[in-house]
Short mmCIF file of C-alpha atoms and ligand atoms in Angstrom, two decimals:
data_model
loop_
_atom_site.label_atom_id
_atom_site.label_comp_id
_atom_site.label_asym_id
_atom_site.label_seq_id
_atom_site.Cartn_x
_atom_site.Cartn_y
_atom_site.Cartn_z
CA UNK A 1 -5.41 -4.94 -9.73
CA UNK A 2 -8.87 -6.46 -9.10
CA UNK A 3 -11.04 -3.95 -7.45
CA UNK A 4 -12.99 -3.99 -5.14
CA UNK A 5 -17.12 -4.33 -5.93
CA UNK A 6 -18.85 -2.29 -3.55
CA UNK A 7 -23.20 -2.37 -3.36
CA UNK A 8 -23.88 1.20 -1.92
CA UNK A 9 -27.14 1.16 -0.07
CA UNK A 10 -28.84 4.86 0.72
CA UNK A 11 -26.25 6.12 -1.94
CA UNK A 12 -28.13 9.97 -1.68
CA UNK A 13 -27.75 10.18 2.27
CA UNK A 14 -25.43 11.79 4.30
CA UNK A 15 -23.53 8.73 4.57
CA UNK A 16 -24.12 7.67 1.05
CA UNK A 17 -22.14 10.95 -0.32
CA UNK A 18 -19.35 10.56 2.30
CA UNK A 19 -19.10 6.66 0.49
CA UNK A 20 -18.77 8.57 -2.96
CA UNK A 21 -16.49 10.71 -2.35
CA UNK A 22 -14.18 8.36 -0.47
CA UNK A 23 -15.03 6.03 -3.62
CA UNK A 24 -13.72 8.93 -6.23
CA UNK A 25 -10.68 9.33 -4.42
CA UNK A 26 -9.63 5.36 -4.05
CA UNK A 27 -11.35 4.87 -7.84
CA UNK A 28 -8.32 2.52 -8.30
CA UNK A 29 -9.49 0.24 -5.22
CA UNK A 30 -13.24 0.65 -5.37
CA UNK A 31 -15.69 0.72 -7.77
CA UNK A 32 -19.58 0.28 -7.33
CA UNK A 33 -21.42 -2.23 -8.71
CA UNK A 34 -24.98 -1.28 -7.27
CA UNK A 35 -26.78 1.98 -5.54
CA UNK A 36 -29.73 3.05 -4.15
CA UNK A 37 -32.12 5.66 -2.93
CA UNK A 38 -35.29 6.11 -1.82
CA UNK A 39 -37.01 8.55 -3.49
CA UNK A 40 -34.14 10.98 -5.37
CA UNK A 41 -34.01 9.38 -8.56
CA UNK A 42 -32.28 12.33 -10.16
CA UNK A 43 -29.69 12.46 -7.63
CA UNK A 44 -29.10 8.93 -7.93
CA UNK A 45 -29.02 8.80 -11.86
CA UNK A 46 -26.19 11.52 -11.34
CA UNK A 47 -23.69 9.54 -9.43
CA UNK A 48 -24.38 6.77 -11.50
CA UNK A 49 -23.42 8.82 -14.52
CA UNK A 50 -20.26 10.12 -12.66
CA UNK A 51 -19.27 6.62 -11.15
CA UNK A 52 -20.84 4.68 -13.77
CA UNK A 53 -22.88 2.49 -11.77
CA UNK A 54 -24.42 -0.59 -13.65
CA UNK A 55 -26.99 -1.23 -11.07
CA UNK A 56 -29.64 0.87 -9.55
CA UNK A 57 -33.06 0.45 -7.11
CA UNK A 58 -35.47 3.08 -6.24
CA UNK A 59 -37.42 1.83 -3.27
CA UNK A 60 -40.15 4.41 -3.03
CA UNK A 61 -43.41 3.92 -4.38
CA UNK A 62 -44.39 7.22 -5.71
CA UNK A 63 -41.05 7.53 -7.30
CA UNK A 64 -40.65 4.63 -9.10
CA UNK A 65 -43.69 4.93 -11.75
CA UNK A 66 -42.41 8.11 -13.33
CA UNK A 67 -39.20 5.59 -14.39
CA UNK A 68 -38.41 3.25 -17.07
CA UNK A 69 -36.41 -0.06 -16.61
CA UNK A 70 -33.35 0.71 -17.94
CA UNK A 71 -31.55 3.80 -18.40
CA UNK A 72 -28.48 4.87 -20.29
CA UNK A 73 -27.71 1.02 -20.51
CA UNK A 74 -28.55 1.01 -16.97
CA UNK A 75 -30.55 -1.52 -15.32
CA UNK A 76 -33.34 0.04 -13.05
CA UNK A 77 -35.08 -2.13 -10.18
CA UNK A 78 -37.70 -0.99 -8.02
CA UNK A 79 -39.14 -1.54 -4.64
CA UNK A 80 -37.42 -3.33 -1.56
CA UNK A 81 -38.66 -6.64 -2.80
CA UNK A 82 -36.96 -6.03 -6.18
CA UNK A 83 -33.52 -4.55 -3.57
CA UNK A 84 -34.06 -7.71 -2.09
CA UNK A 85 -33.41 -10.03 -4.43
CA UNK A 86 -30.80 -8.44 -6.80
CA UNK A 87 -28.53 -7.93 -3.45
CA UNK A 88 -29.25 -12.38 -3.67
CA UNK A 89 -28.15 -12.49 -7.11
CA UNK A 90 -25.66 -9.90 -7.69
CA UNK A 91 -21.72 -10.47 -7.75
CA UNK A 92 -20.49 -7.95 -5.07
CA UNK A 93 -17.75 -8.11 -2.41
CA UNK A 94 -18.93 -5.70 0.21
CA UNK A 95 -22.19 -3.73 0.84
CA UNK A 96 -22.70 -0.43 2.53
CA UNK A 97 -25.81 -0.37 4.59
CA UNK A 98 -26.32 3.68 4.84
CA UNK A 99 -30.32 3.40 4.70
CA UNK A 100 -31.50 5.55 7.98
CA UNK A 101 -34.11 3.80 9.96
CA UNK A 102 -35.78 0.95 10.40
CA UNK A 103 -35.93 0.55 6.64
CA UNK A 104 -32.65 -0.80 6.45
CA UNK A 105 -33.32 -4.05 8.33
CA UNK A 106 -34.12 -6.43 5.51
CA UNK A 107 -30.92 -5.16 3.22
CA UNK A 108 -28.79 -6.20 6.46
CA UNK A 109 -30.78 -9.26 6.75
CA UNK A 110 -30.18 -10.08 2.96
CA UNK A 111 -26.76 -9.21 2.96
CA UNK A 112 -25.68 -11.21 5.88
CA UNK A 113 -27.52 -14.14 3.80
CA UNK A 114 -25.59 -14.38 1.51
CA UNK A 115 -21.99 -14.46 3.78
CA UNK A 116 -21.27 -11.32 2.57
CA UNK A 117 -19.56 -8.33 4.15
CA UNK A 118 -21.60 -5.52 5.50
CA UNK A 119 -19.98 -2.25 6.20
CA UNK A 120 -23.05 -1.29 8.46
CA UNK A 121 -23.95 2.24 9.19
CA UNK A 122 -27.65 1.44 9.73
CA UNK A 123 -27.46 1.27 13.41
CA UNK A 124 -30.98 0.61 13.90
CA UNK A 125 -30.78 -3.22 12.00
CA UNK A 126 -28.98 -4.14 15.00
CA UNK A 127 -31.37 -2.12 17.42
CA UNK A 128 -33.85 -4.02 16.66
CA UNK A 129 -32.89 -7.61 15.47
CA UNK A 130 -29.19 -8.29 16.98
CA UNK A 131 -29.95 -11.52 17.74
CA UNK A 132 -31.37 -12.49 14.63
CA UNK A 133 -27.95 -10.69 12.52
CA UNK A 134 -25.98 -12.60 15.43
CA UNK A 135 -27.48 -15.82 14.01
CA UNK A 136 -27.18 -15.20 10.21
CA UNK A 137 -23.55 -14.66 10.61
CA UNK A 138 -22.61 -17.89 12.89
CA UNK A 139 -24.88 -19.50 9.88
CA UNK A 140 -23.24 -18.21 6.95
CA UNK A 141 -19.80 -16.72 8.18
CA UNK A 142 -20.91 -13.07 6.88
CA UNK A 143 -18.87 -10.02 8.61
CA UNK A 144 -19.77 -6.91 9.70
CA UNK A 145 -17.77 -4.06 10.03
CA UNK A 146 -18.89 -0.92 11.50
CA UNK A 147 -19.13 2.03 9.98
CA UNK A 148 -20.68 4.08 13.04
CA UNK A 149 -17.38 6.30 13.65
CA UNK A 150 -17.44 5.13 17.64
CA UNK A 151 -18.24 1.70 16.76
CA UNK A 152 -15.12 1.98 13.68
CA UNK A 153 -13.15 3.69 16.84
CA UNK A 154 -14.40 0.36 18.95
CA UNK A 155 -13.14 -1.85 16.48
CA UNK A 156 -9.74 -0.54 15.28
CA UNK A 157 -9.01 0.01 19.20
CA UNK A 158 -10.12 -3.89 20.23
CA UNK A 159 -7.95 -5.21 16.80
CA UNK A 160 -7.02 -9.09 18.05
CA UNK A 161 -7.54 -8.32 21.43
CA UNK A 162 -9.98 -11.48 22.74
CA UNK A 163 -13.15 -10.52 24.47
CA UNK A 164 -12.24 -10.86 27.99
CA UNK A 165 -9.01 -8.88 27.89
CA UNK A 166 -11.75 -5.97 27.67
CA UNK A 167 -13.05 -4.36 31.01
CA UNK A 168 -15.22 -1.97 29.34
CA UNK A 169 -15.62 0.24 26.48
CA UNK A 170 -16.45 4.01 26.50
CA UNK A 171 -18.38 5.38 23.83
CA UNK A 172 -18.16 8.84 23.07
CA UNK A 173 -21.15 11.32 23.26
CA UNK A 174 -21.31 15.16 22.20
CA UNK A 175 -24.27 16.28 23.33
CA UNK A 176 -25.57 17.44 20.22
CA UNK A 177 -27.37 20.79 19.88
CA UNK A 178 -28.34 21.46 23.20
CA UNK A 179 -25.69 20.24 25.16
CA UNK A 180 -25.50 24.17 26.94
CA UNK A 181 -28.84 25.24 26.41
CA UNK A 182 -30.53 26.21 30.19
CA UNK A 183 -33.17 23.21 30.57
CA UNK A 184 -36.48 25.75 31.72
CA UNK A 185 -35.59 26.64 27.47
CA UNK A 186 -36.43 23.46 26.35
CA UNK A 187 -40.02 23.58 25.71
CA UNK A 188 -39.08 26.40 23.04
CA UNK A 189 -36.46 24.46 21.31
CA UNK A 190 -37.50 24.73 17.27
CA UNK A 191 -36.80 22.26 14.57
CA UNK A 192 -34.34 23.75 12.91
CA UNK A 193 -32.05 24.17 16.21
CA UNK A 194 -32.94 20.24 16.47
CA UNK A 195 -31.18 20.25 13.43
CA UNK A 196 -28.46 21.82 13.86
CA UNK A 197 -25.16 19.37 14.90
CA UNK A 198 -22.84 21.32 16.65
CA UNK A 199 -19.49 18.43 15.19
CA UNK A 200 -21.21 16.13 12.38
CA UNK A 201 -22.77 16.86 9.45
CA UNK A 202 -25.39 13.99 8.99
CA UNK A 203 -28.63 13.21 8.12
CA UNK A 204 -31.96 14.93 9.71
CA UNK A 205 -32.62 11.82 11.51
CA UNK A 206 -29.55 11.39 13.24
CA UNK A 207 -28.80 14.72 13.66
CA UNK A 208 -32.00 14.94 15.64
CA UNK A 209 -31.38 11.58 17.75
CA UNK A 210 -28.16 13.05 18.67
CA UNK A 211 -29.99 16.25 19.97
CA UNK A 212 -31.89 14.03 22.16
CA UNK A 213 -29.00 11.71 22.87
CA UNK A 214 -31.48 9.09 21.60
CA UNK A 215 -28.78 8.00 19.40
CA UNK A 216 -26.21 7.30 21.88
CA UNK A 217 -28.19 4.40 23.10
CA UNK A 218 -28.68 3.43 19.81
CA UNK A 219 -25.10 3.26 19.72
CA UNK A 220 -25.37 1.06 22.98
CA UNK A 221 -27.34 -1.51 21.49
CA UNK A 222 -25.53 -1.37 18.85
CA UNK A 223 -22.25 -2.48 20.63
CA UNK A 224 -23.62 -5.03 22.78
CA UNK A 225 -24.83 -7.05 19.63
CA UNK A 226 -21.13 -5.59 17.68
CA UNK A 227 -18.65 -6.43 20.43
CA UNK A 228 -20.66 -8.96 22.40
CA UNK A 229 -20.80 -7.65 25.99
CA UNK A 230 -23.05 -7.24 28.30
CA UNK A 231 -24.25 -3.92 29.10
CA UNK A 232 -22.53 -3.60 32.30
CA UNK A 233 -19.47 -3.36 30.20
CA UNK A 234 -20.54 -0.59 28.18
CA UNK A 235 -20.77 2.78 29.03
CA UNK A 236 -20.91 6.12 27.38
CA UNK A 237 -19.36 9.53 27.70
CA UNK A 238 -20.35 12.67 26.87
CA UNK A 239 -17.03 14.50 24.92
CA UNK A 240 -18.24 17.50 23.83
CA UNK A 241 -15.29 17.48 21.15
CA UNK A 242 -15.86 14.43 19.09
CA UNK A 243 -12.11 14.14 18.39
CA UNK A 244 -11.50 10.87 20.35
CA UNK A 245 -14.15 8.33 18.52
CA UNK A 246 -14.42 5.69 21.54
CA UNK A 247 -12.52 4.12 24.19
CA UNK A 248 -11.30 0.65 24.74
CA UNK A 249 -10.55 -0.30 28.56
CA UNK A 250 -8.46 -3.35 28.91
CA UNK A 251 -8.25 -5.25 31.96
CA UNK A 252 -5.26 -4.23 32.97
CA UNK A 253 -6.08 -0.48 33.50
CA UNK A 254 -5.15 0.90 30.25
CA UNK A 255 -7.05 2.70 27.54
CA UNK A 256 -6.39 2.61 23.84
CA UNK A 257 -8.53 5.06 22.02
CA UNK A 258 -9.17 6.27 17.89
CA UNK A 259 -9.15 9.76 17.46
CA UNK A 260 -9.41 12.24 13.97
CA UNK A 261 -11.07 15.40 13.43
CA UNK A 262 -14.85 14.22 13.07
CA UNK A 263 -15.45 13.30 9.91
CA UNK A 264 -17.48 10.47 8.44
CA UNK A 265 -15.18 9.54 5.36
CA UNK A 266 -12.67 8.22 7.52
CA UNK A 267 -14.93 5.33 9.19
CA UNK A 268 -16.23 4.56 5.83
CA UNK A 269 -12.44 4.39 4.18
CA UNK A 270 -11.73 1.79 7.14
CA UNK A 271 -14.84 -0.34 6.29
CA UNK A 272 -14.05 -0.04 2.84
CA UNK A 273 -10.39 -0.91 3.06
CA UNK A 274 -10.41 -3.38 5.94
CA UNK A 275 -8.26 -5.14 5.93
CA UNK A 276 -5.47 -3.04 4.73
CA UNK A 277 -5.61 0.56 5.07
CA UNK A 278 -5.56 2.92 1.93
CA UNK A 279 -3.41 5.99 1.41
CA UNK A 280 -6.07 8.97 1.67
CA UNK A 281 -5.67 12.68 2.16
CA UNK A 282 -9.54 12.97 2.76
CA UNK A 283 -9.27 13.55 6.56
CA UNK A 284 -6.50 15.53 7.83
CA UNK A 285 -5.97 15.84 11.57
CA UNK A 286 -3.68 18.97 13.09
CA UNK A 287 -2.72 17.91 16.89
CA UNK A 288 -1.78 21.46 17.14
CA UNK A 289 -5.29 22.61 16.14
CA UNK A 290 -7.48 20.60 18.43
CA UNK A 291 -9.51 21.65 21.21
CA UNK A 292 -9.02 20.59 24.76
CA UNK A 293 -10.20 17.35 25.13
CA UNK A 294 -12.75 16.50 27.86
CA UNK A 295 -15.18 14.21 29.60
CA UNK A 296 -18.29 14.63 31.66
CA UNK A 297 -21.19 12.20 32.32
CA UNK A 298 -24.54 11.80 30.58
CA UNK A 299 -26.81 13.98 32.63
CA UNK A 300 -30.89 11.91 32.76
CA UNK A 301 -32.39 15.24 33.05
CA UNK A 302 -31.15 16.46 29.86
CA UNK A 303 -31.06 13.49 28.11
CA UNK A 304 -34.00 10.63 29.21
CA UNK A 305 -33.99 9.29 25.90
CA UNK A 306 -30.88 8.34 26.21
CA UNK A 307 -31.70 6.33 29.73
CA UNK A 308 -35.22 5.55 28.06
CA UNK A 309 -33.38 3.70 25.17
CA UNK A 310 -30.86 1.94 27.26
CA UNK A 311 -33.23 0.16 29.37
CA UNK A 312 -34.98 -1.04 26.20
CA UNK A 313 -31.67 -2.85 25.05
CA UNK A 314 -31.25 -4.16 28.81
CA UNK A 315 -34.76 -5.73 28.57
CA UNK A 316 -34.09 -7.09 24.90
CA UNK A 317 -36.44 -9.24 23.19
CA UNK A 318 -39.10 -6.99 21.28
CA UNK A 319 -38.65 -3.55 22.78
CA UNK A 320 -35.99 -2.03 21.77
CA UNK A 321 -38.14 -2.33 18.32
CA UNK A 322 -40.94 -0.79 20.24
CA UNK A 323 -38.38 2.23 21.44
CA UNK A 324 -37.10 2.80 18.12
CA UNK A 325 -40.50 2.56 16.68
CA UNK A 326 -41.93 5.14 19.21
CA UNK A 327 -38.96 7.75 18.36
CA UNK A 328 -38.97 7.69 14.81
CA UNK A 329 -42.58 8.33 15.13
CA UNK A 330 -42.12 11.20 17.57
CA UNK A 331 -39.33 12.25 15.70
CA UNK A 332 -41.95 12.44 12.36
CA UNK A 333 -44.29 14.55 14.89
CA UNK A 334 -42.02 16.53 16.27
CA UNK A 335 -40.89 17.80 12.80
CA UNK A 336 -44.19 17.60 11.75
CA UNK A 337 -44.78 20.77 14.65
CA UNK A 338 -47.40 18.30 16.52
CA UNK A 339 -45.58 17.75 19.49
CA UNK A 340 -42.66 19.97 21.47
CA UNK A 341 -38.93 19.03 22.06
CA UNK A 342 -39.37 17.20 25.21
CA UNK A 343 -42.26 15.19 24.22
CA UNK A 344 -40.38 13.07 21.87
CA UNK A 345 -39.11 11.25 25.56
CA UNK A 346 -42.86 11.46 26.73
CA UNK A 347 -43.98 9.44 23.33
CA UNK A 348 -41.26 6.95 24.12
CA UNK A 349 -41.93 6.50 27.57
CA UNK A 350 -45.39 5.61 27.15
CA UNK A 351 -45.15 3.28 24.41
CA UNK A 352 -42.68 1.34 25.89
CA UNK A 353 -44.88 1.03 28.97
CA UNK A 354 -47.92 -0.03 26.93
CA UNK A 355 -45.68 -2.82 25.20
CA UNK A 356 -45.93 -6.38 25.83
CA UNK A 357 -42.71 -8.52 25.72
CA UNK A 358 -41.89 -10.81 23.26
CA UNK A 359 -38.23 -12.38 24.06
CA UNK A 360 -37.38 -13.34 20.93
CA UNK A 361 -38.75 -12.11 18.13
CA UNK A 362 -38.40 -12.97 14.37
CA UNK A 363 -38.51 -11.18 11.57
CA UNK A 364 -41.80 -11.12 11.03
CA UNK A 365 -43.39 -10.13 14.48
CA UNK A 366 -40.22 -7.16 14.25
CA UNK A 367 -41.63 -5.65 11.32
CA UNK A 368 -45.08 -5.99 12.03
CA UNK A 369 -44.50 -4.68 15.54
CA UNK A 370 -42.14 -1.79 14.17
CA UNK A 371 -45.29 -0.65 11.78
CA UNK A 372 -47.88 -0.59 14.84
CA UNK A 373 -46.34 0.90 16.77
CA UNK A 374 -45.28 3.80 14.66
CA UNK A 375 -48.81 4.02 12.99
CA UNK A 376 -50.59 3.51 15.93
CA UNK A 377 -48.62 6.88 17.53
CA UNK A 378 -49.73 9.35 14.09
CA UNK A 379 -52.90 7.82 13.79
CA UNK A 380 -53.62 9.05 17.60
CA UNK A 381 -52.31 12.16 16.90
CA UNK A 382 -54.34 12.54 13.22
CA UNK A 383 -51.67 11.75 11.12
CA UNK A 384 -52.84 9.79 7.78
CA UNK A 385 -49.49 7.33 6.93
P1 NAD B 401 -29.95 10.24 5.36
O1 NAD B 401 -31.34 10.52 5.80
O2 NAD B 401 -29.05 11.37 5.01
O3 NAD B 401 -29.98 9.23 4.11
C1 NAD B 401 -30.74 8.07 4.13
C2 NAD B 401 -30.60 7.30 2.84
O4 NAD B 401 -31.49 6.18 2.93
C3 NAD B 401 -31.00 8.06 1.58
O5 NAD B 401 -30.21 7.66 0.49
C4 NAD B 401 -32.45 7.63 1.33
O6 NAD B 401 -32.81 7.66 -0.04
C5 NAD B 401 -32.44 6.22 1.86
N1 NAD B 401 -33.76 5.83 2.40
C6 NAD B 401 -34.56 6.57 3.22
N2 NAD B 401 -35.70 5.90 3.50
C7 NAD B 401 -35.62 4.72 2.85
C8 NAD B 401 -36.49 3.60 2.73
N3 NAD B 401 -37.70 3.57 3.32
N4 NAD B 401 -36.09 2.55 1.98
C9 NAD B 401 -34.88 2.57 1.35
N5 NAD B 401 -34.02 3.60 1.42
C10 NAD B 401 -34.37 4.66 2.16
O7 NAD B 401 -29.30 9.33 6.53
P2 NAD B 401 -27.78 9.26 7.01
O8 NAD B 401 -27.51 10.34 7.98
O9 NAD B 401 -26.87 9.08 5.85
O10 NAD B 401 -27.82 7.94 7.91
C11 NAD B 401 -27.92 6.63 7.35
C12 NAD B 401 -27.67 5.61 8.45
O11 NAD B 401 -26.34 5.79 8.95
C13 NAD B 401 -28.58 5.78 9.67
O12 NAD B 401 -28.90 4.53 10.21
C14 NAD B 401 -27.73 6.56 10.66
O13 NAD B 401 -28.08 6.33 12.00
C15 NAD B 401 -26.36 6.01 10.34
N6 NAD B 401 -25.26 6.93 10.69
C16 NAD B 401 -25.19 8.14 10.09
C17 NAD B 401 -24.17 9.00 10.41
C18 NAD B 401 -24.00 10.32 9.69
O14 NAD B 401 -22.99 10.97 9.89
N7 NAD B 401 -24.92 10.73 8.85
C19 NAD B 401 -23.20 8.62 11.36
C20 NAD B 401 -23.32 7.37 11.94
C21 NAD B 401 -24.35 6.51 11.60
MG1 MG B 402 -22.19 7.50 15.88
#
């Protein structure tokens, strides 16, 4: 059987270990042909030992002087320029996006170039240049499957179903850490509660938009530009359980839904095995075991971010770039001990307001508006980048 060559993009994240292990266990299906990290070479040489991985790029400046070019008979690229262009040349059949942040945009952007498949996790690609992914796949018939569990849940749920059979669609929110917490405690919220999920285990950057319910707009966005439809069609929930993924409303009244025990590997198996679905004891759901399931709305006092970030996408053009921009800054402050909890929405706020429009943005004017406006938010605040 001819496997499967996957390029594995952020291969020492969160996400990026969830893809190996769910590689190790359908090793007769899968193997990788390329990964990447940013700056944990050693980390990265080790699962390319384990999984023997021909191809690997270190993006990160600092780390990639200490290494030479090839390595146990492995080649060695570095830099996102060097990423760049082996993703152009390489012989791969699907690529996992699991860079966090903005970073990730150009690997998307490269991907999607070349009419691949993109099993996307990097939420923020789509965030910030949706209608610029919306055109490189009508140009080069490149597909992108989700790998965002409510987005997977979105997808499997929608199947064949055409657009406007769908009312809505009801993406699922937990609340993240402070979902209970009284809200006069919030100015003494610490970083390490921040990252604390009380369902996932993922990266700090998530974990921390999820606190803030930054993410869940994110998530927005990100189905508008997924699922085409307009915002009025989307709405989110907060289910404090995370067993049931996302919702699909069809216009005749009834809901079909995707539901597991949260766990990452089993939106990245789906990506991965789309279109057939592999045997895999990886995630194992007990109906008997579950919690109640329930469902409350998204309260704005708790969460502005979350309303902050939502309006962004409404308006479109270049600010949902300038809200992302503004967290991840606020987010590098706020772990940095600069600013409190509750200031991360402040930072936001106030960037966005300062922003002028731009409706539709290319790549260029993205990036270069994604850099000022996160260095223009440390600098103020005497942060050297
Ligand atoms: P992470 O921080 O754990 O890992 C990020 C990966 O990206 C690492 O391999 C790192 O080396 C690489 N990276 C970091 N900065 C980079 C840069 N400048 N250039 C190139 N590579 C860089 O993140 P994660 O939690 O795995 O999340 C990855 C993406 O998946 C994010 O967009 C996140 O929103 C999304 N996502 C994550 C989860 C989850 O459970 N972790 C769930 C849904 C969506
Ligand atoms: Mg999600």
């Amino acid at each position: 059987m001819v496997k499967k060559k996957v390029v594995l993009l952020g291969a020492t994240g969160s996400i990026g270990k969830s893809t190996l292990e769910v590689i190790r266990e359908q090793s007769a299906k899968l193997e990788i042909v390329l990964a990447t990290a940013h700056s944990n070479a050693v980390e990265l040489f080790l699962s390319a030992d384990k999984f023997n991985i021909p191809n690997l790029v270190i993006t990160d400046e600092q780390a990639i002087r200490a290494i030479p070019p090839i390595i146990n008979n492995r080649k060695i690229y570095r830099g996102e320029s060097e990423l760049l262009k082996v993703l152009n040349e390489l012989d791969y059949d699907i690529a996992v996006n699991a860079i966090s942040g903005s970073a990730g945009l150009r690997s998307t952007m490269a991907i999607l170039q070349r009419g691949k498949t993109l099993a996307l996790a990097n939420k923020e690609s789509l965030v910030m240049a949706g209608h610029l992914v919306k055109e490189l796949q009508a140009k080069y018939g490149s597909k992108i499957i989700p790998v965002d569990s409510e987005h997977s849940a979105l997808y499997q749920a929608i199947g064949k179903h055409p657009q406007q059979e769908i009312r809505k669609v009801h993406i699922t929110a937990s609340g993240g850490a402070f979902r209970t917490l009284p809200l006069e405690d919030f100015h003494k919220i610490t970083v390490e509660q921040a990252l604390k999920h009380p369902n996932w285990e993922m990266g700090a950057k998530v974990t921390l938009d999820s606190a803030t319910m930054f993410n869940k707009a994110l998530e927005v966005m990100e189905a508008h530009w997924l699922f085409d439809l307009s915002y009025d069609r989307i709405k989110a929930v907060l289910h404090p359980q995370s067993v049931i993924h996302s919702l699909v409303e069809y216009v005749d009244g009834s809901f079909l839904a995707q539901m597991s025990v949260p766990d990452m590997k089993l939106p990245i198996l789906y990506a991965l095995s789309y279109p057939e679905r592999y045997e895999s004891n990886l995630v194992q759901t007990d109906l008997l075991q579950l919690p109640a399931l329930t469902f409350a709305e998204i309260s704005p006092s708790r969460y502005p971010l979350y309303y902050l970030g939502v309006e962004s996408g409404k308006q479109g053009g270049i600010l949902p770039t300038v809200a992302n921009a503004a967290n991840e800054a606020a987010l590098k402050l706020f772990t940095a001990g600069k600013i409190g909890f509750t200031k991360i929405a402040e930072v936001v706020e106030k960037a966005l307001q300062k922003a002028d429009q731009s409706e539709h943005p290319e790549l260029e004017e993205i990036t270069r508006i994604n850099r000022k406006t996160y260095a223009e938010i440390l600098t103020e605040q005497g942060i050297k980048l």
